[in-house]
PDB file of N, CA, C and O in Angstrom:
ATOM      1  N   THR T 584       0.505  -1.378   0.176  1.00 65.00           N
ATOM      2  CA  THR T 584      -0.161  -0.078   0.209  1.00 65.00           C
ATOM      3  C   THR T 584       0.677   1.128  -0.118  1.00 65.00           C
ATOM      4  O   THR T 584       1.844   1.293   0.692  1.00 65.00           O
ATOM      5  N   ASN T 585       0.440   2.136  -0.994  1.00 82.00           N
ATOM      6  CA  ASN T 585       1.098   3.286  -1.209  1.00 82.00           C
ATOM      7  C   ASN T 585       0.564   4.284   0.001  1.00 82.00           C
ATOM      8  O   ASN T 585      -0.152   4.884  -0.021  1.00 82.00           O
ATOM      9  N   PRO T 586       1.446   4.532   1.118  1.00 80.00           N
ATOM     10  CA  PRO T 586       0.954   5.858   2.089  1.00 80.00           C
ATOM     11  C   PRO T 586       0.855   7.279   1.555  1.00 80.00           C
ATOM     12  O   PRO T 586       0.192   8.155   2.389  1.00 80.00           O
ATOM     13  N   ASN T 587       1.259   7.441   0.515  1.00 92.00           N
ATOM     14  CA  ASN T 587       0.995   8.791   0.070  1.00 92.00           C
ATOM     15  C   ASN T 587      -0.131   8.748  -1.714  1.00 92.00           C
ATOM     16  O   ASN T 587      -0.034   9.667  -1.786  1.00 92.00           O
ATOM     17  N   ASP T 588      -0.855   7.581  -1.437  1.00 96.00           N
ATOM     18  CA  ASP T 588      -1.773   7.593  -2.318  1.00 96.00           C
ATOM     19  C   ASP T 588      -3.027   8.275  -1.765  1.00 96.00           C
ATOM     20  O   ASP T 588      -3.523   8.206  -0.959  1.00 96.00           O
ATOM     21  N   PRO T 589      -3.646   9.220  -2.534  1.00 97.00           N
ATOM     22  CA  PRO T 589      -4.316  10.337  -2.335  1.00 97.00           C
ATOM     23  C   PRO T 589      -5.641   9.616  -2.076  1.00 97.00           C
ATOM     24  O   PRO T 589      -6.610  10.051  -0.774  1.00 97.00           O
ATOM     25  N   ASP T 590      -6.271   9.014  -2.507  1.00 96.00           N
ATOM     26  CA  ASP T 590      -7.117   8.052  -2.171  1.00 96.00           C
ATOM     27  C   ASP T 590      -7.269   7.296  -0.960  1.00 96.00           C
ATOM     28  O   ASP T 590      -8.355   7.305  -0.182  1.00 96.00           O
ATOM     29  N   THR T 591      -6.052   6.907  -0.800  1.00 95.00           N
ATOM     30  CA  THR T 591      -5.754   6.280   0.559  1.00 95.00           C
ATOM     31  C   THR T 591      -5.959   7.246   1.709  1.00 95.00           C
ATOM     32  O   THR T 591      -6.579   6.764   2.500  1.00 95.00           O
ATOM     33  N   LEU T 592      -5.264   8.304   1.742  1.00 97.00           N
ATOM     34  CA  LEU T 592      -5.613   9.544   2.574  1.00 97.00           C
ATOM     35  C   LEU T 592      -6.780   9.688   2.595  1.00 97.00           C
ATOM     36  O   LEU T 592      -7.203   9.776   4.027  1.00 97.00           O
ATOM     37  N   ALA T 593      -7.386   9.936   1.785  1.00 97.00           N
ATOM     38  CA  ALA T 593      -8.710  10.296   1.989  1.00 97.00           C
ATOM     39  C   ALA T 593      -9.693   9.308   2.782  1.00 97.00           C
ATOM     40  O   ALA T 593     -10.579   9.733   3.543  1.00 97.00           O
ATOM     41  N   ASN T 594      -9.418   7.854   2.671  1.00 96.00           N
ATOM     42  CA  ASN T 594     -10.180   6.684   3.074  1.00 96.00           C
ATOM     43  C   ASN T 594      -9.694   7.377   4.440  1.00 96.00           C
ATOM     44  O   ASN T 594     -10.713   6.759   5.668  1.00 96.00           O
ATOM     45  N   LEU T 595      -8.445   7.499   5.160  1.00 96.00           N
ATOM     46  CA  LEU T 595      -7.560   7.199   6.279  1.00 96.00           C
ATOM     47  C   LEU T 595      -8.420   8.377   6.786  1.00 96.00           C
ATOM     48  O   LEU T 595      -9.099   7.997   7.712  1.00 96.00           O
ATOM     49  N   ILE T 596      -8.726   9.671   6.531  1.00 97.00           N
ATOM     50  CA  ILE T 596      -9.593  10.665   7.105  1.00 97.00           C
ATOM     51  C   ILE T 596     -10.915  10.380   7.718  1.00 97.00           C
ATOM     52  O   ILE T 596     -11.165  10.744   8.362  1.00 97.00           O
ATOM     53  N   ALA T 597     -11.545   9.799   6.683  1.00 96.00           N
ATOM     54  CA  ALA T 597     -12.971   9.541   6.688  1.00 96.00           C
ATOM     55  C   ALA T 597     -13.004   8.211   8.041  1.00 96.00           C
ATOM     56  O   ALA T 597     -13.897   8.399   8.458  1.00 96.00           O
ATOM     57  N   VAL T 598     -12.217   7.487   7.771  1.00 97.00           N
ATOM     58  CA  VAL T 598     -12.310   6.470   8.801  1.00 97.00           C
ATOM     59  C   VAL T 598     -12.263   6.700  10.155  1.00 97.00           C
ATOM     60  O   VAL T 598     -12.529   6.718  11.618  1.00 97.00           O
ATOM     61  N   SER T 599     -10.839   7.781  10.266  1.00 97.00           N
ATOM     62  CA  SER T 599     -10.700   8.099  11.297  1.00 97.00           C
ATOM     63  C   SER T 599     -11.267   9.127  12.290  1.00 97.00           C
ATOM     64  O   SER T 599     -11.899   8.932  13.272  1.00 97.00           O
ATOM     65  N   GLN T 600     -12.149   9.947  11.565  1.00 96.00           N
ATOM     66  CA  GLN T 600     -12.808  10.803  11.909  1.00 96.00           C
ATOM     67  C   GLN T 600     -14.285   9.633  12.369  1.00 96.00           C
ATOM     68  O   GLN T 600     -14.860   9.735  13.502  1.00 96.00           O
ATOM     69  N   HIS T 601     -14.753   8.380  11.855  1.00 97.00           N
ATOM     70  CA  HIS T 601     -15.470   7.587  11.789  1.00 97.00           C
ATOM     71  C   HIS T 601     -15.521   6.878  13.432  1.00 97.00           C
ATOM     72  O   HIS T 601     -16.507   6.405  14.293  1.00 97.00           O
ATOM     73  N   LEU T 602     -13.763   6.867  13.362  1.00 98.00           N
ATOM     74  CA  LEU T 602     -13.691   6.128  14.577  1.00 98.00           C
ATOM     75  C   LEU T 602     -13.246   6.753  15.851  1.00 98.00           C
ATOM     76  O   LEU T 602     -12.661   6.233  16.962  1.00 98.00           O
ATOM     77  N   ASN T 603     -13.603   8.008  15.744  1.00 97.00           N
ATOM     78  CA  ASN T 603     -13.416   8.858  16.738  1.00 97.00           C
ATOM     79  C   ASN T 603     -11.812   9.208  17.251  1.00 97.00           C
ATOM     80  O   ASN T 603     -11.902   9.407  18.092  1.00 97.00           O
ATOM     81  N   LYS T 604     -10.930   9.147  15.994  1.00 97.00           N
ATOM     82  CA  LYS T 604      -9.459   9.586  16.798  1.00 97.00           C
ATOM     83  C   LYS T 604      -9.192  10.915  16.769  1.00 97.00           C
ATOM     84  O   LYS T 604      -9.826  11.492  16.610  1.00 97.00           O
ATOM     85  N   ALA T 605      -8.205  10.711  17.580  1.00 97.00           N
ATOM     86  CA  ALA T 605      -7.916  12.241  17.997  1.00 97.00           C
ATOM     87  C   ALA T 605      -7.391  13.250  16.815  1.00 97.00           C
ATOM     88  O   ALA T 605      -7.135  12.570  15.734  1.00 97.00           O
ATOM     89  N   PRO T 606      -7.840  14.369  16.969  1.00 96.00           N
ATOM     90  CA  PRO T 606      -7.786  15.383  16.020  1.00 96.00           C
ATOM     91  C   PRO T 606      -6.375  15.643  15.312  1.00 96.00           C
ATOM     92  O   PRO T 606      -5.908  15.430  14.084  1.00 96.00           O
ATOM     93  N   GLU T 607      -5.584  15.117  15.912  1.00 97.00           N
ATOM     94  CA  GLU T 607      -4.121  15.183  15.623  1.00 97.00           C
ATOM     95  C   GLU T 607      -3.838  14.188  14.163  1.00 97.00           C
ATOM     96  O   GLU T 607      -3.042  14.342  13.473  1.00 97.00           O
ATOM     97  N   VAL T 608      -4.318  12.958  14.557  1.00 97.00           N
ATOM     98  CA  VAL T 608      -4.159  11.901  13.692  1.00 97.00           C
ATOM     99  C   VAL T 608      -4.751  12.313  12.055  1.00 97.00           C
ATOM    100  O   VAL T 608      -4.656  12.345  11.444  1.00 97.00           O
ATOM    101  N   VAL T 609      -6.342  13.229  12.697  1.00 97.00           N
ATOM    102  CA  VAL T 609      -7.094  13.467  11.158  1.00 97.00           C
ATOM    103  C   VAL T 609      -6.456  14.405  10.832  1.00 97.00           C
ATOM    104  O   VAL T 609      -6.031  14.451   9.469  1.00 97.00           O
ATOM    105  N   ASN T 610      -5.831  15.407  11.509  1.00 97.00           N
ATOM    106  CA  ASN T 610      -4.744  16.560  10.549  1.00 97.00           C
ATOM    107  C   ASN T 610      -3.849  16.188  10.035  1.00 97.00           C
ATOM    108  O   ASN T 610      -3.149  16.609   8.803  1.00 97.00           O
ATOM    109  N   ARG T 611      -2.996  14.965  10.320  1.00 97.00           N
ATOM    110  CA  ARG T 611      -1.917  14.545  10.260  1.00 97.00           C
ATOM    111  C   ARG T 611      -2.508  13.974   8.461  1.00 97.00           C
ATOM    112  O   ARG T 611      -1.330  14.321   7.391  1.00 97.00           O
ATOM    113  N   TYR T 612      -2.960  13.289   8.169  1.00 97.00           N
ATOM    114  CA  TYR T 612      -3.719  12.663   7.541  1.00 97.00           C
ATOM    115  C   TYR T 612      -3.996  13.909   6.291  1.00 97.00           C
ATOM    116  O   TYR T 612      -3.955  13.868   5.104  1.00 97.00           O
ATOM    117  N   LEU T 613      -4.835  14.797   6.659  1.00 97.00           N
ATOM    118  CA  LEU T 613      -5.257  15.548   6.159  1.00 97.00           C
ATOM    119  C   LEU T 613      -4.089  16.512   5.477  1.00 97.00           C
ATOM    120  O   LEU T 613      -3.820  17.415   4.229  1.00 97.00           O
ATOM    121  N   LYS T 614      -3.195  16.906   6.108  1.00 97.00           N
ATOM    122  CA  LYS T 614      -2.057  17.880   5.771  1.00 97.00           C
ATOM    123  C   LYS T 614      -1.133  16.873   4.847  1.00 97.00           C
ATOM    124  O   LYS T 614      -0.681  17.731   3.537  1.00 97.00           O
ATOM    125  N   GLN T 615      -1.224  15.520   4.877  1.00 97.00           N
ATOM    126  CA  GLN T 615      -0.572  14.733   3.934  1.00 97.00           C
ATOM    127  C   GLN T 615      -1.165  14.756   2.533  1.00 97.00           C
ATOM    128  O   GLN T 615      -0.281  15.012   1.619  1.00 97.00           O
ATOM    129  N   LEU T 616      -2.537  14.748   2.840  1.00 97.00           N
ATOM    130  CA  LEU T 616      -3.449  14.782   1.472  1.00 97.00           C
ATOM    131  C   LEU T 616      -3.136  16.228   0.811  1.00 97.00           C
ATOM    132  O   LEU T 616      -3.081  15.939  -0.422  1.00 97.00           O
ATOM    133  N   GLN T 617      -3.115  17.466   1.235  1.00 97.00           N
ATOM    134  CA  GLN T 617      -2.980  18.254   1.092  1.00 97.00           C
ATOM    135  C   GLN T 617      -1.568  18.501   0.119  1.00 97.00           C
ATOM    136  O   GLN T 617      -1.374  19.259  -0.846  1.00 97.00           O
ATOM    137  N   ASN T 618      -0.712  18.338   0.966  1.00 97.00           N
ATOM    138  CA  ASN T 618       0.661  17.831   0.024  1.00 97.00           C
ATOM    139  C   ASN T 618       0.611  17.472  -1.087  1.00 97.00           C
ATOM    140  O   ASN T 618       1.384  17.516  -2.124  1.00 97.00           O
ATOM    141  N   VAL T 619       0.108  15.937  -1.121  1.00 97.00           N
ATOM    142  CA  VAL T 619       0.443  14.976  -1.837  1.00 97.00           C
ATOM    143  C   VAL T 619      -0.825  15.050  -3.426  1.00 97.00           C
ATOM    144  O   VAL T 619       0.148  15.278  -4.022  1.00 97.00           O
ATOM    145  N   ALA T 620      -1.948  15.998  -2.894  1.00 97.00           N
ATOM    146  CA  ALA T 620      -3.014  16.018  -4.049  1.00 97.00           C
ATOM    147  C   ALA T 620      -3.531  17.285  -3.762  1.00 97.00           C
ATOM    148  O   ALA T 620      -4.699  17.278  -3.460  1.00 97.00           O
ATOM    149  N   PRO T 621      -3.022  18.611  -3.893  1.00 97.00           N
ATOM    150  CA  PRO T 621      -3.642  19.589  -3.719  1.00 97.00           C
ATOM    151  C   PRO T 621      -4.987  20.015  -4.081  1.00 97.00           C
ATOM    152  O   PRO T 621      -5.916  20.663  -3.717  1.00 97.00           O
ATOM    153  N   SER T 622      -5.354  19.346  -5.373  1.00 97.00           N
ATOM    154  CA  SER T 622      -6.399  19.395  -6.198  1.00 97.00           C
ATOM    155  C   SER T 622      -7.391  18.153  -6.001  1.00 97.00           C
ATOM    156  O   SER T 622      -8.275  18.171  -6.434  1.00 97.00           O
ATOM    157  N   HIS T 623      -7.370  17.334  -4.997  1.00 97.00           N
ATOM    158  CA  HIS T 623      -7.962  15.989  -4.531  1.00 97.00           C
ATOM    159  C   HIS T 623      -9.276  17.026  -4.376  1.00 97.00           C
ATOM    160  O   HIS T 623      -9.385  17.928  -3.563  1.00 97.00           O
ATOM    161  N   GLN T 624     -10.654  16.089  -4.487  1.00 97.00           N
ATOM    162  CA  GLN T 624     -11.704  16.849  -4.281  1.00 97.00           C
ATOM    163  C   GLN T 624     -12.246  16.886  -2.745  1.00 97.00           C
ATOM    164  O   GLN T 624     -12.624  17.952  -2.126  1.00 97.00           O
ATOM    165  N   LEU T 625     -11.707  15.995  -2.085  1.00 96.00           N
ATOM    166  CA  LEU T 625     -11.795  16.228  -0.552  1.00 96.00           C
ATOM    167  C   LEU T 625     -11.352  17.584  -0.270  1.00 96.00           C
ATOM    168  O   LEU T 625     -11.467  18.611   0.666  1.00 96.00           O
ATOM    169  N   VAL T 626      -9.708  17.737  -0.390  1.00 97.00           N
ATOM    170  CA  VAL T 626      -9.271  19.304  -0.147  1.00 97.00           C
ATOM    171  C   VAL T 626     -10.136  20.238  -0.948  1.00 97.00           C
ATOM    172  O   VAL T 626     -10.364  21.589   0.025  1.00 97.00           O
ATOM    173  N   LEU T 627     -10.453  20.287  -2.089  1.00 97.00           N
ATOM    174  CA  LEU T 627     -11.067  21.450  -2.420  1.00 97.00           C
ATOM    175  C   LEU T 627     -12.355  21.689  -1.490  1.00 97.00           C
ATOM    176  O   LEU T 627     -12.520  22.804  -1.378  1.00 97.00           O
ATOM    177  N   SER T 628     -13.047  20.393  -1.390  1.00 96.00           N
ATOM    178  CA  SER T 628     -14.294  20.528  -0.824  1.00 96.00           C
ATOM    179  C   SER T 628     -14.117  21.269   0.735  1.00 96.00           C
ATOM    180  O   SER T 628     -15.122  22.264   0.621  1.00 96.00           O
ATOM    181  N   LEU T 629     -13.138  20.979   1.365  1.00 96.00           N
ATOM    182  CA  LEU T 629     -12.961  21.636   2.665  1.00 96.00           C
ATOM    183  C   LEU T 629     -12.095  22.860   2.342  1.00 96.00           C
ATOM    184  O   LEU T 629     -12.885  23.777   3.433  1.00 96.00           O
ATOM    185  N   ALA T 630     -11.526  23.455   1.479  1.00 96.00           N
ATOM    186  CA  ALA T 630     -11.277  24.850   1.619  1.00 96.00           C
ATOM    187  C   ALA T 630     -12.721  25.671   0.875  1.00 96.00           C
ATOM    188  O   ALA T 630     -12.907  26.523   1.533  1.00 96.00           O
ATOM    189  N   THR T 631     -13.526  25.096   0.291  1.00 97.00           N
ATOM    190  CA  THR T 631     -14.597  25.646  -0.157  1.00 97.00           C
ATOM    191  C   THR T 631     -15.334  26.117   1.343  1.00 97.00           C
ATOM    192  O   THR T 631     -16.286  27.031   1.649  1.00 97.00           O
ATOM    193  N   PHE T 632     -15.915  25.231   1.981  1.00 96.00           N
ATOM    194  CA  PHE T 632     -16.337  24.943   3.757  1.00 96.00           C
ATOM    195  C   PHE T 632     -15.544  26.072   4.604  1.00 96.00           C
ATOM    196  O   PHE T 632     -16.693  26.984   4.732  1.00 96.00           O
ATOM    197  N   GLU T 633     -14.155  25.872   4.273  1.00 96.00           N
ATOM    198  CA  GLU T 633     -13.549  26.792   5.223  1.00 96.00           C
ATOM    199  C   GLU T 633     -13.967  28.184   5.048  1.00 96.00           C
ATOM    200  O   GLU T 633     -14.311  28.877   5.928  1.00 96.00           O
ATOM    201  N   GLN T 634     -14.214  28.470   3.773  1.00 96.00           N
ATOM    202  CA  GLN T 634     -14.363  30.005   2.989  1.00 96.00           C
ATOM    203  C   GLN T 634     -15.670  30.294   3.516  1.00 96.00           C
ATOM    204  O   GLN T 634     -15.908  31.572   3.741  1.00 96.00           O
ATOM    205  N   ALA T 635     -16.161  29.246   3.325  1.00 95.00           N
ATOM    206  CA  ALA T 635     -17.693  29.793   3.737  1.00 95.00           C
ATOM    207  C   ALA T 635     -17.853  30.118   5.580  1.00 95.00           C
ATOM    208  O   ALA T 635     -18.922  31.293   5.585  1.00 95.00           O
ATOM    209  N   PHE T 636     -17.736  29.253   5.977  1.00 95.00           N
ATOM    210  CA  PHE T 636     -17.484  29.390   7.299  1.00 95.00           C
ATOM    211  C   PHE T 636     -16.954  31.021   7.908  1.00 95.00           C
ATOM    212  O   PHE T 636     -17.736  31.768   8.473  1.00 95.00           O
ATOM    213  N   ASP T 637     -15.513  31.452   7.220  1.00 95.00           N
ATOM    214  CA  ASP T 637     -15.194  32.158   7.469  1.00 95.00           C
ATOM    215  C   ASP T 637     -16.028  33.264   7.112  1.00 95.00           C
ATOM    216  O   ASP T 637     -16.534  34.747   7.882  1.00 95.00           O
ATOM    217  N   ARG T 638     -16.418  33.486   6.095  1.00 92.00           N
ATOM    218  CA  ARG T 638     -17.606  34.556   5.398  1.00 92.00           C
ATOM    219  C   ARG T 638     -18.681  34.800   6.606  1.00 92.00           C
ATOM    220  O   ARG T 638     -19.130  35.916   6.811  1.00 92.00           O
ATOM    221  N   VAL T 639     -19.184  33.445   7.321  1.00 91.00           N
ATOM    222  CA  VAL T 639     -20.375  33.835   8.183  1.00 91.00           C
ATOM    223  C   VAL T 639     -19.841  34.205   9.343  1.00 91.00           C
ATOM    224  O   VAL T 639     -20.578  34.771  10.019  1.00 91.00           O
ATOM    225  N   ALA T 640     -19.011  33.636   9.546  1.00 91.00           N
ATOM    226  CA  ALA T 640     -18.200  34.161  11.355  1.00 91.00           C
ATOM    227  C   ALA T 640     -17.724  35.773  10.807  1.00 91.00           C
ATOM    228  O   ALA T 640     -18.017  36.163  12.139  1.00 91.00           O
ATOM    229  N   ALA T 641     -17.349  36.265   9.930  1.00 90.00           N
ATOM    230  CA  ALA T 641     -17.204  37.827   9.907  1.00 90.00           C
ATOM    231  C   ALA T 641     -18.466  38.302   9.794  1.00 90.00           C
ATOM    232  O   ALA T 641     -18.392  39.515  10.530  1.00 90.00           O
ATOM    233  N   THR T 642     -19.412  37.996   9.440  1.00 87.00           N
ATOM    234  CA  THR T 642     -20.840  38.894   9.716  1.00 87.00           C
ATOM    235  C   THR T 642     -21.032  38.896  11.002  1.00 87.00           C
ATOM    236  O   THR T 642     -21.667  39.763  11.322  1.00 87.00           O
ATOM    237  N   PHE T 643     -21.161  37.458  12.103  1.00 85.00           N
ATOM    238  CA  PHE T 643     -21.272  37.611  13.240  1.00 85.00           C
ATOM    239  C   PHE T 643     -20.204  38.419  14.162  1.00 85.00           C
ATOM    240  O   PHE T 643     -20.414  38.843  15.011  1.00 85.00           O
ATOM    241  N   ALA T 644     -18.985  38.247  13.756  1.00 79.00           N
ATOM    242  CA  ALA T 644     -18.204  39.318  14.577  1.00 79.00           C
ATOM    243  C   ALA T 644     -18.033  40.598  14.172  1.00 79.00           C
ATOM    244  O   ALA T 644     -17.927  41.536  15.218  1.00 79.00           O
ATOM    245  N   LYS T 645     -18.696  41.351  13.337  1.00 77.00           N
ATOM    246  CA  LYS T 645     -18.802  42.731  12.765  1.00 77.00           C
ATOM    247  C   LYS T 645     -20.014  42.849  14.046  1.00 77.00           C
ATOM    248  O   LYS T 645     -19.959  44.309  14.339  1.00 77.00           O
ATOM    249  N   GLY T 646     -21.417  42.133  14.275  1.00 70.00           N
ATOM    250  CA  GLY T 646     -22.185  42.700  15.178  1.00 70.00           C
ATOM    251  C   GLY T 646     -21.909  42.464  16.135  1.00 70.00           C
ATOM    252  O   GLY T 646     -22.725  42.672  17.190  1.00 70.00           O
ATOM    253  N   THR T 647     -20.652  41.596  17.055  1.00 60.00           N
ATOM    254  CA  THR T 647     -20.366  41.621  18.043  1.00 60.00           C
ATOM    255  C   THR T 647     -19.484  42.649  18.848  1.00 60.00           C
ATOM    256  O   THR T 647     -18.372  42.962  17.735  1.00 60.00           O
ATOM    257  N   LYS T 648     -19.877  43.231  19.741  1.00 55.00           N
ATOM    258  CA  LYS T 648     -18.735  44.093  20.436  1.00 55.00           C
ATOM    259  C   LYS T 648     -18.103  43.744  21.609  1.00 55.00           C
ATOM    260  O   LYS T 648     -18.621  42.741  22.347  1.00 55.00           O
ATOM    261  N   VAL T 649     -16.789  43.806  21.382  1.00 47.00           N
ATOM    262  CA  VAL T 649     -15.865  43.129  22.392  1.00 47.00           C
ATOM    263  C   VAL T 649     -15.471  44.052  23.342  1.00 47.00           C
ATOM    264  O   VAL T 649     -15.377  45.084  23.397  1.00 47.00           O
TER     265      VAL T 649
END
């Protein structure tokens, strides 16, 4: 098995999440996937979700007084 195969890494991420592995484990596989296959659908989808979250969070931050 190739530990740098993008599909293997994506599956490891999914299985690790399903098995409630430590966030460090999931993040390690994710960083590895981002390095070996930056255009993998999982990486692209995650980036889209992160951007959407940041946009929504910014609208709440504007309305919040610190």
